[in-house]
Amino acid sequence: DAKTTQPPSMDCAEGRAANLPCNHSTISGNEYVYWYRQIHSQGPQYIIHGLKNNETNEMASLIITEDRKSSTLILPHATLRDTAVYYCIVPISGSARQLTFGSGTQLTVLP
Amino acid sequence: GAVVSQHPSWVICKSGTSVKIECRSLDFQATTMFWYRQFPKQSLMLMATSNEGSKATYEQGVEKDKFLINHASLTLSTLTVTSAHPEDSSFYICSARTGGHTDTQYFGPGTRLTVL
């Protein structure tokens, strides 16, 4: 997988937007960026993915820079239930999309 | 999103016994499923890639004779931990790949295995 770098932890006030950054400077032209999160003692939950255009769904927005070397996951109105470890992953295309989980970012939403 | 289930959600067994964990894709067919293991305060580690109708591909360091994987249908993969020992105690998680245009992996809720 293209190497990704995320801050180990972040705090966010409840009701405010949470912006989680990810660097993936070695990403190649046809590799997607995927975001998952894992709440304690549960399986990872898919959030969103994108190639080069910004994406939005009911959970979050994904902003990918024009050079594709970094991206930001935005949770527009964070709630206490959004407290989790967030993983930014770039799977290698053609490898059955195996996902390599790094350390992720521990997001803590504060009341 | 697509739903993946696992059964059982937790299991306690005696050392030396075998344990089977099931992973099902409930609303889609998955030609590829994956098995992960997660130890406390660590990230997920890929154990093996399971392809329907063929032998699983194991990651380096994972014993294929100890962790038997069967992917007999497009909606079911099983992981059997044979002759389990306390060091096999872990959180086992499966995922299923949708393929197609929106190729995405969806994860099961995980199975907590405790070997006494």
PDB file of C-alpha atoms in Angstrom:
ATOM      1  CA  ASP A   1       0.000   0.000   0.000  1.00  0.00           C
ATOM      2  CA  ALA A   2       1.045   3.581  -0.505  1.00  0.00           C
ATOM      3  CA  LYS A   3       2.329   4.763   2.861  1.00  0.00           C
ATOM      4  CA  THR A   4      -0.026   7.022   4.746  1.00  0.00           C
ATOM      5  CA  THR A   5       0.755   9.325   7.651  1.00  0.00           C
ATOM      6  CA  GLN A   6      -1.831  10.438  10.184  1.00  0.00           C
ATOM      7  CA  PRO A   7      -1.572  12.301  13.487  1.00  0.00           C
ATOM      8  CA  PRO A   8      -1.850   9.853  16.391  1.00  0.00           C
ATOM      9  CA  SER A   9      -4.617  11.734  18.152  1.00  0.00           C
ATOM     10  CA  MET A  10      -7.027  14.640  17.879  1.00  0.00           C
ATOM     11  CA  ASP A  11      -9.743  16.163  20.008  1.00  0.00           C
ATOM     12  CA  CYS A  12     -12.900  17.813  18.780  1.00  0.00           C
ATOM     13  CA  ALA A  13     -15.756  19.541  20.563  1.00  0.00           C
ATOM     14  CA  GLU A  14     -19.160  17.955  20.197  1.00  0.00           C
ATOM     15  CA  GLY A  15     -21.174  19.631  17.453  1.00  0.00           C
ATOM     16  CA  ARG A  16     -18.131  21.067  15.737  1.00  0.00           C
ATOM     17  CA  ALA A  17     -16.566  19.806  12.537  1.00  0.00           C
ATOM     18  CA  ALA A  18     -13.780  17.255  12.883  1.00  0.00           C
ATOM     19  CA  ASN A  19     -11.098  17.523  10.223  1.00  0.00           C
ATOM     20  CA  LEU A  20      -8.785  14.523  10.061  1.00  0.00           C
ATOM     21  CA  PRO A  21      -5.727  14.882   7.810  1.00  0.00           C
ATOM     22  CA  CYS A  22      -3.819  12.178   5.967  1.00  0.00           C
ATOM     23  CA  ASN A  23      -0.656  12.379   3.907  1.00  0.00           C
ATOM     24  CA  HIS A  24      -0.134   9.887   1.085  1.00  0.00           C
ATOM     25  CA  SER A  25       2.623  11.483  -0.948  1.00  0.00           C
ATOM     26  CA  THR A  26       3.596   8.259  -2.759  1.00  0.00           C
ATOM     27  CA  ILE A  27       0.126   7.557  -4.087  1.00  0.00           C
ATOM     28  CA  SER A  28      -0.030   6.581  -7.746  1.00  0.00           C
ATOM     29  CA  GLY A  29      -2.493   7.772 -10.329  1.00  0.00           C
ATOM     30  CA  ASN A  30      -5.005   4.925 -10.111  1.00  0.00           C
ATOM     31  CA  GLU A  31      -4.968   4.323  -6.365  1.00  0.00           C
ATOM     32  CA  TYR A  32      -7.962   5.242  -4.255  1.00  0.00           C
ATOM     33  CA  VAL A  33      -7.994   6.692  -0.759  1.00  0.00           C
ATOM     34  CA  TYR A  34     -10.239   4.829   1.694  1.00  0.00           C
ATOM     35  CA  TRP A  35     -11.301   5.885   5.175  1.00  0.00           C
ATOM     36  CA  TYR A  36     -12.474   3.519   7.876  1.00  0.00           C
ATOM     37  CA  ARG A  37     -13.042   3.925  11.576  1.00  0.00           C
ATOM     38  CA  GLN A  38     -12.994   1.482  14.446  1.00  0.00           C
ATOM     39  CA  ILE A  39     -14.935   2.020  17.586  1.00  0.00           C
ATOM     40  CA  HIS A  40     -13.554   0.115  20.545  1.00  0.00           C
ATOM     41  CA  SER A  41     -14.028  -3.666  20.321  1.00  0.00           C
ATOM     42  CA  GLN A  42     -15.923  -3.506  17.030  1.00  0.00           C
ATOM     43  CA  GLY A  43     -15.028  -4.287  13.432  1.00  0.00           C
ATOM     44  CA  PRO A  44     -13.912  -1.370  11.263  1.00  0.00           C
ATOM     45  CA  GLN A  45     -16.663   0.660   9.629  1.00  0.00           C
ATOM     46  CA  TYR A  46     -16.354   1.912   6.073  1.00  0.00           C
ATOM     47  CA  ILE A  47     -16.759   5.670   5.820  1.00  0.00           C
ATOM     48  CA  ILE A  48     -15.896   6.897   2.357  1.00  0.00           C
ATOM     49  CA  HIS A  49     -13.408   6.597  -0.488  1.00  0.00           C
ATOM     50  CA  GLY A  50     -12.288   8.666  -3.453  1.00  0.00           C
ATOM     51  CA  LEU A  51      -9.852   8.903  -6.326  1.00  0.00           C
ATOM     52  CA  LYS A  52      -9.346  12.571  -7.132  1.00  0.00           C
ATOM     53  CA  ASN A  53     -12.663  14.346  -6.811  1.00  0.00           C
ATOM     54  CA  ASN A  54     -14.096  15.417  -3.504  1.00  0.00           C
ATOM     55  CA  GLU A  55     -16.701  13.011  -2.215  1.00  0.00           C
ATOM     56  CA  THR A  56     -19.575  13.350   0.225  1.00  0.00           C
ATOM     57  CA  ASN A  57     -21.977  10.857   1.729  1.00  0.00           C
ATOM     58  CA  GLU A  58     -24.268  10.707   4.717  1.00  0.00           C
ATOM     59  CA  MET A  59     -21.365  10.144   7.094  1.00  0.00           C
ATOM     60  CA  ALA A  60     -18.601  12.453   5.937  1.00  0.00           C
ATOM     61  CA  SER A  61     -16.866  14.440   3.244  1.00  0.00           C
ATOM     62  CA  LEU A  62     -13.517  13.601   1.716  1.00  0.00           C
ATOM     63  CA  ILE A  63     -11.371  16.379   0.349  1.00  0.00           C
ATOM     64  CA  ILE A  64      -8.432  15.285  -1.814  1.00  0.00           C
ATOM     65  CA  THR A  65      -5.807  17.824  -2.827  1.00  0.00           C
ATOM     66  CA  GLU A  66      -5.250  18.449  -6.502  1.00  0.00           C
ATOM     67  CA  ASP A  67      -1.855  16.716  -6.448  1.00  0.00           C
ATOM     68  CA  ARG A  68      -3.500  13.811  -4.541  1.00  0.00           C
ATOM     69  CA  LYS A  69      -0.696  13.755  -1.996  1.00  0.00           C
ATOM     70  CA  SER A  70      -2.972  14.405   0.937  1.00  0.00           C
ATOM     71  CA  SER A  71      -6.597  14.269   1.938  1.00  0.00           C
ATOM     72  CA  THR A  72      -8.877  15.384   4.754  1.00  0.00           C
ATOM     73  CA  LEU A  73     -11.838  13.545   6.179  1.00  0.00           C
ATOM     74  CA  ILE A  74     -14.484  15.903   7.494  1.00  0.00           C
ATOM     75  CA  LEU A  75     -17.166  14.928   9.979  1.00  0.00           C
ATOM     76  CA  PRO A  76     -19.389  18.011   9.761  1.00  0.00           C
ATOM     77  CA  HIS A  77     -21.042  17.828  13.184  1.00  0.00           C
ATOM     78  CA  ALA A  78     -19.130  15.475  15.450  1.00  0.00           C
ATOM     79  CA  THR A  79     -21.000  13.597  18.164  1.00  0.00           C
ATOM     80  CA  LEU A  80     -19.736  11.569  21.108  1.00  0.00           C
ATOM     81  CA  ARG A  81     -20.433   8.425  19.077  1.00  0.00           C
ATOM     82  CA  ASP A  82     -17.841   9.518  16.536  1.00  0.00           C
ATOM     83  CA  THR A  83     -15.080   8.859  19.077  1.00  0.00           C
ATOM     84  CA  ALA A  84     -13.007   6.161  17.364  1.00  0.00           C
ATOM     85  CA  VAL A  85      -9.726   5.373  15.642  1.00  0.00           C
ATOM     86  CA  TYR A  86      -9.824   6.634  12.052  1.00  0.00           C
ATOM     87  CA  TYR A  87      -7.754   4.952   9.392  1.00  0.00           C
ATOM     88  CA  CYS A  88      -6.706   6.412   6.064  1.00  0.00           C
ATOM     89  CA  ILE A  89      -5.696   3.606   3.681  1.00  0.00           C
ATOM     90  CA  VAL A  90      -4.472   3.486   0.120  1.00  0.00           C
ATOM     91  CA  PRO A  91      -4.702  -0.135  -1.077  1.00  0.00           C
ATOM     92  CA  ILE A  92      -2.477  -1.297  -3.891  1.00  0.00           C
ATOM     93  CA  SER A  93      -4.523  -1.674  -7.049  1.00  0.00           C
ATOM     94  CA  GLY A  94      -4.445  -5.174  -8.459  1.00  0.00           C
ATOM     95  CA  SER A  95      -3.751  -6.778  -5.087  1.00  0.00           C
ATOM     96  CA  ALA A  96      -7.326  -7.816  -4.318  1.00  0.00           C
ATOM     97  CA  ARG A  97      -7.523  -4.455  -2.574  1.00  0.00           C
ATOM     98  CA  GLN A  98      -5.789  -5.724   0.529  1.00  0.00           C
ATOM     99  CA  LEU A  99      -5.979  -3.116   3.252  1.00  0.00           C
ATOM    100  CA  THR A 100      -2.986  -2.392   5.448  1.00  0.00           C
ATOM    101  CA  PHE A 101      -4.003  -0.754   8.702  1.00  0.00           C
ATOM    102  CA  GLY A 102      -1.536   1.655  10.257  1.00  0.00           C
ATOM    103  CA  SER A 103      -1.911   3.264  13.652  1.00  0.00           C
ATOM    104  CA  GLY A 104      -4.644   5.669  12.563  1.00  0.00           C
ATOM    105  CA  THR A 105      -5.851   8.756  14.406  1.00  0.00           C
ATOM    106  CA  GLN A 106      -7.626   8.446  17.722  1.00  0.00           C
ATOM    107  CA  LEU A 107     -10.389  11.035  17.545  1.00  0.00           C
ATOM    108  CA  THR A 108     -11.923  11.955  20.858  1.00  0.00           C
ATOM    109  CA  VAL A 109     -15.096  14.025  20.739  1.00  0.00           C
ATOM    110  CA  LEU A 110     -15.444  16.041  23.914  1.00  0.00           C
ATOM    111  CA  PRO A 111     -18.774  17.068  25.443  1.00  0.00           C
TER     112      PRO A 111
ATOM    113  CA  GLY B   1     -23.809  -0.015   3.204  1.00  0.00           C
ATOM    114  CA  ALA B   2     -23.328  -3.710   2.745  1.00  0.00           C
ATOM    115  CA  VAL B   3     -23.611  -5.960   5.785  1.00  0.00           C
ATOM    116  CA  VAL B   4     -21.153  -8.604   6.924  1.00  0.00           C
ATOM    117  CA  SER B   5     -21.903 -10.844   9.868  1.00  0.00           C
ATOM    118  CA  GLN B   6     -19.695 -13.052  12.006  1.00  0.00           C
ATOM    119  CA  HIS B   7     -20.568 -15.922  14.259  1.00  0.00           C
ATOM    120  CA  PRO B   8     -19.942 -16.378  17.081  1.00  0.00           C
ATOM    121  CA  SER B   9     -19.316 -12.930  18.479  1.00  0.00           C
ATOM    122  CA  TRP B  10     -17.271 -14.424  21.274  1.00  0.00           C
ATOM    123  CA  VAL B  11     -16.038 -17.872  22.209  1.00  0.00           C
ATOM    124  CA  ILE B  12     -14.116 -19.387  25.096  1.00  0.00           C
ATOM    125  CA  CYS B  13     -12.446 -22.726  24.562  1.00  0.00           C
ATOM    126  CA  LYS B  14      -9.953 -25.033  26.211  1.00  0.00           C
ATOM    127  CA  SER B  15      -6.397 -25.308  24.995  1.00  0.00           C
ATOM    128  CA  GLY B  16      -6.034 -27.970  22.318  1.00  0.00           C
ATOM    129  CA  THR B  17      -9.529 -27.691  20.931  1.00  0.00           C
ATOM    130  CA  SER B  18     -10.552 -26.265  17.554  1.00  0.00           C
ATOM    131  CA  VAL B  19     -12.819 -23.305  16.963  1.00  0.00           C
ATOM    132  CA  LYS B  20     -14.676 -22.366  13.787  1.00  0.00           C
ATOM    133  CA  ILE B  21     -15.633 -18.767  12.991  1.00  0.00           C
ATOM    134  CA  GLU B  22     -18.098 -17.968  10.221  1.00  0.00           C
ATOM    135  CA  CYS B  23     -18.139 -14.832   8.092  1.00  0.00           C
ATOM    136  CA  ARG B  24     -21.139 -14.073   5.884  1.00  0.00           C
ATOM    137  CA  SER B  25     -21.893 -11.323   3.417  1.00  0.00           C
ATOM    138  CA  LEU B  26     -25.619 -10.834   3.915  1.00  0.00           C
ATOM    139  CA  ASP B  27     -26.688  -8.695   0.984  1.00  0.00           C
ATOM    140  CA  PHE B  28     -23.988  -9.110  -1.615  1.00  0.00           C
ATOM    141  CA  GLN B  29     -21.782 -11.764  -3.122  1.00  0.00           C
ATOM    142  CA  ALA B  30     -18.112 -11.650  -2.299  1.00  0.00           C
ATOM    143  CA  THR B  31     -15.566 -13.479  -4.389  1.00  0.00           C
ATOM    144  CA  THR B  32     -12.888 -12.282  -1.998  1.00  0.00           C
ATOM    145  CA  MET B  33     -12.954 -12.214   1.782  1.00  0.00           C
ATOM    146  CA  PHE B  34     -10.185 -11.358   4.196  1.00  0.00           C
ATOM    147  CA  TRP B  35      -9.324 -12.462   7.705  1.00  0.00           C
ATOM    148  CA  TYR B  36      -7.619 -10.161  10.193  1.00  0.00           C
ATOM    149  CA  ARG B  37      -6.407 -10.532  13.741  1.00  0.00           C
ATOM    150  CA  GLN B  38      -6.127  -7.766  16.297  1.00  0.00           C
ATOM    151  CA  PHE B  39      -4.320  -7.975  19.613  1.00  0.00           C
ATOM    152  CA  PRO B  40      -5.102  -5.506  22.419  1.00  0.00           C
ATOM    153  CA  LYS B  41      -4.022  -1.940  21.695  1.00  0.00           C
ATOM    154  CA  GLN B  42      -2.683  -2.932  18.285  1.00  0.00           C
ATOM    155  CA  SER B  43      -3.921  -2.377  14.771  1.00  0.00           C
ATOM    156  CA  LEU B  44      -5.502  -4.991  12.529  1.00  0.00           C
ATOM    157  CA  MET B  45      -3.118  -7.456  10.921  1.00  0.00           C
ATOM    158  CA  LEU B  46      -4.095  -9.248   7.736  1.00  0.00           C
ATOM    159  CA  MET B  47      -3.866 -13.005   8.148  1.00  0.00           C
ATOM    160  CA  ALA B  48      -5.118 -14.320   4.825  1.00  0.00           C
ATOM    161  CA  THR B  49      -7.024 -13.616   1.654  1.00  0.00           C
ATOM    162  CA  SER B  50      -9.839 -16.028   0.888  1.00  0.00           C
ATOM    163  CA  ASN B  51     -11.065 -16.504  -2.673  1.00  0.00           C
ATOM    164  CA  GLU B  52     -14.238 -18.403  -3.439  1.00  0.00           C
ATOM    165  CA  GLY B  53     -13.509 -21.836  -4.814  1.00  0.00           C
ATOM    166  CA  SER B  54      -9.751 -21.695  -4.402  1.00  0.00           C
ATOM    167  CA  LYS B  55      -7.123 -21.994  -1.713  1.00  0.00           C
ATOM    168  CA  ALA B  56      -6.546 -19.088   0.612  1.00  0.00           C
ATOM    169  CA  THR B  57      -3.417 -16.984   0.423  1.00  0.00           C
ATOM    170  CA  TYR B  58      -1.732 -16.574   3.788  1.00  0.00           C
ATOM    171  CA  GLU B  59       0.429 -13.688   4.930  1.00  0.00           C
ATOM    172  CA  GLN B  60       3.978 -14.348   5.958  1.00  0.00           C
ATOM    173  CA  GLY B  61       4.204 -15.831   9.415  1.00  0.00           C
ATOM    174  CA  VAL B  62       0.640 -17.155   9.481  1.00  0.00           C
ATOM    175  CA  GLU B  63       0.490 -20.942   9.722  1.00  0.00           C
ATOM    176  CA  LYS B  64      -1.918 -22.277   7.122  1.00  0.00           C
ATOM    177  CA  ASP B  65      -2.276 -25.625   8.908  1.00  0.00           C
ATOM    178  CA  LYS B  66      -3.267 -23.888  12.106  1.00  0.00           C
ATOM    179  CA  PHE B  67      -5.671 -21.358  10.607  1.00  0.00           C
ATOM    180  CA  LEU B  68      -7.792 -23.265   8.125  1.00  0.00           C
ATOM    181  CA  ILE B  69      -9.826 -21.114   5.753  1.00  0.00           C
ATOM    182  CA  ASN B  70     -12.675 -22.323   3.588  1.00  0.00           C
ATOM    183  CA  HIS B  71     -14.564 -20.100   1.155  1.00  0.00           C
ATOM    184  CA  ALA B  72     -17.046 -22.540  -0.303  1.00  0.00           C
ATOM    185  CA  SER B  73     -19.669 -20.062  -1.457  1.00  0.00           C
ATOM    186  CA  LEU B  74     -19.913 -16.442  -2.531  1.00  0.00           C
ATOM    187  CA  THR B  75     -21.416 -15.468   0.808  1.00  0.00           C
ATOM    188  CA  LEU B  76     -19.575 -17.599   3.351  1.00  0.00           C
ATOM    189  CA  SER B  77     -15.999 -17.968   4.501  1.00  0.00           C
ATOM    190  CA  THR B  78     -14.921 -19.868   7.599  1.00  0.00           C
ATOM    191  CA  LEU B  79     -11.798 -19.674   9.720  1.00  0.00           C
ATOM    192  CA  THR B  80     -10.958 -22.661  11.895  1.00  0.00           C
ATOM    193  CA  VAL B  81      -8.345 -22.231  14.578  1.00  0.00           C
ATOM    194  CA  THR B  82      -7.008 -25.723  15.114  1.00  0.00           C
ATOM    195  CA  SER B  83      -5.466 -26.917  18.370  1.00  0.00           C
ATOM    196  CA  ALA B  84      -5.918 -23.503  19.886  1.00  0.00           C
ATOM    197  CA  HIS B  85      -3.497 -22.265  22.530  1.00  0.00           C
ATOM    198  CA  PRO B  86      -3.663 -19.260  24.843  1.00  0.00           C
ATOM    199  CA  GLU B  87      -1.461 -17.229  22.499  1.00  0.00           C
ATOM    200  CA  ASP B  88      -4.182 -17.554  19.841  1.00  0.00           C
ATOM    201  CA  SER B  89      -6.509 -15.525  22.030  1.00  0.00           C
ATOM    202  CA  SER B  90      -7.342 -12.456  19.991  1.00  0.00           C
ATOM    203  CA  PHE B  91     -10.018 -10.490  18.165  1.00  0.00           C
ATOM    204  CA  TYR B  92     -10.625 -12.043  14.743  1.00  0.00           C
ATOM    205  CA  ILE B  93     -12.285  -9.893  12.108  1.00  0.00           C
ATOM    206  CA  CYS B  94     -13.350 -10.737   8.589  1.00  0.00           C
ATOM    207  CA  SER B  95     -14.122  -8.495   5.659  1.00  0.00           C
ATOM    208  CA  ALA B  96     -15.799  -9.036   2.321  1.00  0.00           C
ATOM    209  CA  ARG B  97     -15.017  -7.236  -0.898  1.00  0.00           C
ATOM    210  CA  THR B  98     -17.877  -6.062  -3.074  1.00  0.00           C
ATOM    211  CA  GLY B  99     -15.917  -5.762  -6.294  1.00  0.00           C
ATOM    212  CA  GLY B 100     -17.423  -3.908  -9.222  1.00  0.00           C
ATOM    213  CA  HIS B 101     -17.511  -0.158  -9.731  1.00  0.00           C
ATOM    214  CA  THR B 102     -17.707   0.746  -6.054  1.00  0.00           C
ATOM    215  CA  ASP B 103     -15.142  -1.832  -4.939  1.00  0.00           C
ATOM    216  CA  THR B 104     -15.152  -1.632  -1.140  1.00  0.00           C
ATOM    217  CA  GLN B 105     -14.416  -3.916   1.783  1.00  0.00           C
ATOM    218  CA  TYR B 106     -16.997  -4.197   4.510  1.00  0.00           C
ATOM    219  CA  PHE B 107     -16.083  -5.653   7.859  1.00  0.00           C
ATOM    220  CA  GLY B 108     -17.818  -7.994  10.226  1.00  0.00           C
ATOM    221  CA  PRO B 109     -18.280  -7.135  13.895  1.00  0.00           C
ATOM    222  CA  GLY B 110     -15.453  -9.422  14.975  1.00  0.00           C
ATOM    223  CA  THR B 111     -15.113 -12.547  17.104  1.00  0.00           C
ATOM    224  CA  ARG B 112     -13.400 -12.457  20.477  1.00  0.00           C
ATOM    225  CA  LEU B 113     -11.550 -15.742  21.049  1.00  0.00           C
ATOM    226  CA  THR B 114     -10.278 -16.642  24.497  1.00  0.00           C
ATOM    227  CA  VAL B 115      -8.305 -19.838  24.895  1.00  0.00           C
ATOM    228  CA  LEU B 116      -7.929 -21.088  28.451  1.00  0.00           C
TER     229      LEU B 116
END
